[in-house]
CSV table of C-alpha atoms in Angstrom, one decimal:
chain,number,residue,atom,x,y,z
A,912,UNK,CA,-35.0,7.4,-24.5
A,913,UNK,CA,-31.7,9.3,-25.2
A,914,UNK,CA,-28.2,7.6,-25.6
A,915,UNK,CA,-25.4,8.4,-22.7
A,916,UNK,CA,-23.3,10.8,-24.1
A,917,UNK,CA,-19.6,8.9,-24.4
A,918,UNK,CA,-16.4,10.2,-23.1
A,919,UNK,CA,-12.7,9.2,-24.0
A,920,UNK,CA,-10.7,7.9,-21.2
A,921,UNK,CA,-6.8,6.5,-21.5
A,922,UNK,CA,-5.6,3.4,-20.1
A,923,UNK,CA,-2.0,2.5,-19.4
A,924,UNK,CA,-0.5,-0.7,-20.6
A,925,UNK,CA,2.3,-2.2,-22.4
A,926,UNK,CA,2.5,-2.7,-26.5
A,927,UNK,CA,1.9,-6.4,-25.6
A,928,UNK,CA,-1.2,-6.0,-23.2
A,929,UNK,CA,-2.8,-3.6,-26.0
A,930,UNK,CA,-2.3,-6.5,-28.7
A,931,UNK,CA,-3.5,-9.0,-26.4
A,932,UNK,CA,-6.3,-7.0,-25.6
A,933,UNK,CA,-7.1,-6.2,-29.1
A,934,UNK,CA,-7.0,-10.0,-29.9
A,935,UNK,CA,-9.6,-10.9,-27.3
A,936,UNK,CA,-11.8,-8.7,-28.2
A,937,UNK,CA,-11.5,-9.8,-31.6
A,938,UNK,CA,-12.0,-13.3,-30.5
A,939,UNK,CA,-15.3,-12.0,-28.6
A,940,UNK,CA,-16.5,-10.3,-31.9
A,941,UNK,CA,-16.3,-6.8,-30.0
A,942,UNK,CA,-14.2,-3.4,-30.6
A,943,UNK,CA,-11.6,-3.1,-27.7
A,944,UNK,CA,-12.7,-0.4,-25.9
A,945,UNK,CA,-16.3,-2.0,-25.0
A,946,UNK,CA,-14.5,-5.2,-24.8
A,947,UNK,CA,-12.4,-3.4,-22.1
A,948,UNK,CA,-14.9,-1.7,-20.3
A,949,UNK,CA,-17.3,-5.2,-20.1
A,950,UNK,CA,-14.1,-7.0,-18.6
A,951,UNK,CA,-13.7,-4.2,-16.0
A,952,UNK,CA,-17.3,-3.8,-14.9
A,953,UNK,CA,-17.8,-7.7,-14.4
A,954,UNK,CA,-14.6,-8.7,-13.2
A,955,UNK,CA,-14.1,-10.9,-10.4
A,956,UNK,CA,-12.5,-9.1,-7.6
A,957,UNK,CA,-12.6,-11.6,-4.9
A,958,UNK,CA,-9.5,-13.5,-5.9
A,959,UNK,CA,-7.7,-10.7,-4.0
A,960,UNK,CA,-9.5,-11.5,-0.7
A,961,UNK,CA,-9.9,-9.1,1.9
A,962,UNK,CA,-7.2,-6.4,2.1
A,963,UNK,CA,-5.8,-5.6,5.5
A,964,UNK,CA,-6.6,-1.8,6.4
A,965,UNK,CA,-3.5,-0.2,5.5
A,966,UNK,CA,-1.3,0.7,8.7
A,967,UNK,CA,0.1,3.9,7.3
A,968,UNK,CA,-1.4,7.2,5.8
A,969,UNK,CA,-2.4,8.2,2.4
A,970,UNK,CA,-0.5,11.1,0.8
A,971,UNK,CA,-3.9,13.5,1.6
A,972,UNK,CA,-3.6,12.6,5.5
A,973,UNK,CA,0.0,13.0,5.8
A,974,UNK,CA,0.1,16.3,4.2
A,975,UNK,CA,-3.1,17.3,6.4
A,976,UNK,CA,-1.3,15.9,9.6
A,977,UNK,CA,2.1,17.7,8.8
A,978,UNK,CA,0.1,20.9,8.3
A,979,UNK,CA,-1.4,20.8,11.7
A,980,UNK,CA,1.7,19.8,13.2
A,981,UNK,CA,3.4,22.6,11.9
A,982,UNK,CA,1.3,24.9,12.9
A,983,UNK,CA,0.9,23.2,16.9
A,984,UNK,CA,5.0,23.6,16.3
A,985,UNK,CA,4.9,27.4,15.6
A,986,UNK,CA,2.6,28.1,18.6
A,987,UNK,CA,4.2,25.9,21.3
A,988,UNK,CA,8.1,26.9,20.1
A,989,UNK,CA,9.1,23.4,21.5
A,990,UNK,CA,12.7,23.0,23.2
A,991,UNK,CA,15.3,20.6,21.5
A,992,UNK,CA,15.2,18.5,24.8
A,993,UNK,CA,11.4,18.5,24.1
A,994,UNK,CA,11.8,17.6,20.6
A,995,UNK,CA,14.3,14.8,21.5
A,996,UNK,CA,11.9,13.2,24.0
A,997,UNK,CA,8.7,13.6,21.4
A,998,UNK,CA,11.2,11.6,19.1
A,999,UNK,CA,11.8,8.9,21.5
A,1000,UNK,CA,8.5,8.4,22.1
A,1001,UNK,CA,7.2,8.0,19.0
A,1002,UNK,CA,9.9,5.5,17.9
A,1003,UNK,CA,8.9,3.6,21.1
A,1004,UNK,CA,5.5,3.7,20.1
A,1005,UNK,CA,6.7,2.4,16.3
A,1006,UNK,CA,8.6,-0.3,17.7
A,1007,UNK,CA,6.3,-1.5,20.2
A,1008,UNK,CA,3.4,-1.7,17.1
A,1009,UNK,CA,6.2,-3.5,15.0
A,1010,UNK,CA,6.8,-5.9,18.0
A,1011,UNK,CA,3.5,-6.7,18.1
A,1012,UNK,CA,2.4,-7.5,14.9
A,1013,UNK,CA,5.4,-9.8,14.8
A,1014,UNK,CA,4.3,-11.6,18.0
A,1015,UNK,CA,0.8,-11.9,16.4
A,1016,UNK,CA,2.7,-13.5,13.2
A,1017,UNK,CA,0.9,-10.6,11.4
A,1018,UNK,CA,3.9,-10.3,9.1
A,1019,UNK,CA,1.7,-9.7,5.7
A,1020,UNK,CA,0.3,-6.6,7.3
A,1021,UNK,CA,3.9,-5.5,8.3
A,1022,UNK,CA,5.0,-6.1,5.4
A,1023,UNK,CA,2.4,-4.3,3.3
A,1024,UNK,CA,3.1,-1.2,6.1
A,1025,UNK,CA,6.6,-1.2,4.9
A,1026,UNK,CA,5.8,-1.6,1.1
A,1027,UNK,CA,3.9,1.8,1.6
A,1028,UNK,CA,6.8,3.6,3.4
A,1029,UNK,CA,9.6,2.3,2.0
A,1030,UNK,CA,8.7,0.9,-1.3
A,1031,UNK,CA,8.8,-3.1,-2.4
A,1032,UNK,CA,12.2,-3.3,-3.1
A,1033,UNK,CA,13.4,-2.7,0.8
A,1034,UNK,CA,10.3,-4.0,2.4
A,1035,UNK,CA,11.4,-7.9,2.3
A,1036,UNK,CA,14.8,-6.6,3.8
A,1037,UNK,CA,13.3,-4.3,6.5
A,1038,UNK,CA,10.7,-7.3,7.5
A,1039,UNK,CA,13.2,-10.0,7.9
A,1040,UNK,CA,15.6,-7.5,9.9
A,1041,UNK,CA,12.7,-6.8,12.1
A,1042,UNK,CA,11.9,-10.2,12.8
A,1043,UNK,CA,15.6,-11.3,13.0
A,1044,UNK,CA,16.0,-8.5,16.0
A,1045,UNK,CA,12.7,-9.6,17.4
A,1046,UNK,CA,13.8,-13.2,17.9
A,1047,UNK,CA,17.1,-12.3,18.7
A,1048,UNK,CA,18.4,-14.6,15.7
A,1049,UNK,CA,21.4,-14.4,13.4
A,1050,UNK,CA,19.1,-15.2,10.5
A,1051,UNK,CA,15.7,-16.1,10.0
A,1052,UNK,CA,13.3,-17.3,7.3
A,1053,UNK,CA,10.3,-14.9,6.5
A,1054,UNK,CA,7.4,-16.5,5.1
A,1055,UNK,CA,4.4,-14.3,4.1
A,1056,UNK,CA,1.1,-16.1,3.9
A,1057,UNK,CA,-0.8,-14.2,1.5
A,1058,UNK,CA,1.7,-12.0,-0.8
A,1059,UNK,CA,-1.2,-11.5,-3.3
A,1060,UNK,CA,-2.7,-9.1,-0.8
A,1061,UNK,CA,0.0,-6.7,-1.9
A,1062,UNK,CA,-0.7,-3.2,-2.9
């Protein structure tokens, strides 16, 4: 039986993470690369739980949809009034979805969507604002049930 051809891949980590990996590999009596591969292949990922389905499209899907919409817009040549109505309808649907998620106490999913759309720095503030507006309160405390599920 012939041995599988080995290839070189690269990982990104901090200097401290690399030193820790080298130390742990040495403690296990292994070279760093095989130790990392073994750890990656045998890692118990169940600690992350079941991640909810993302509420937003990935970059490829967004580009594909944008291209298709552009094509349709070129065919339709819509008026500015028509475009305004369409924008209002999309905003209505967005607000309805956000409202449903808040009403169903699915704040984790809403936070994940906001993180993906606007980044983690803005997500919590946007979630708090949406919940505050939904409750009609001057201030609210928002607790996310399972922050380890963040992407």
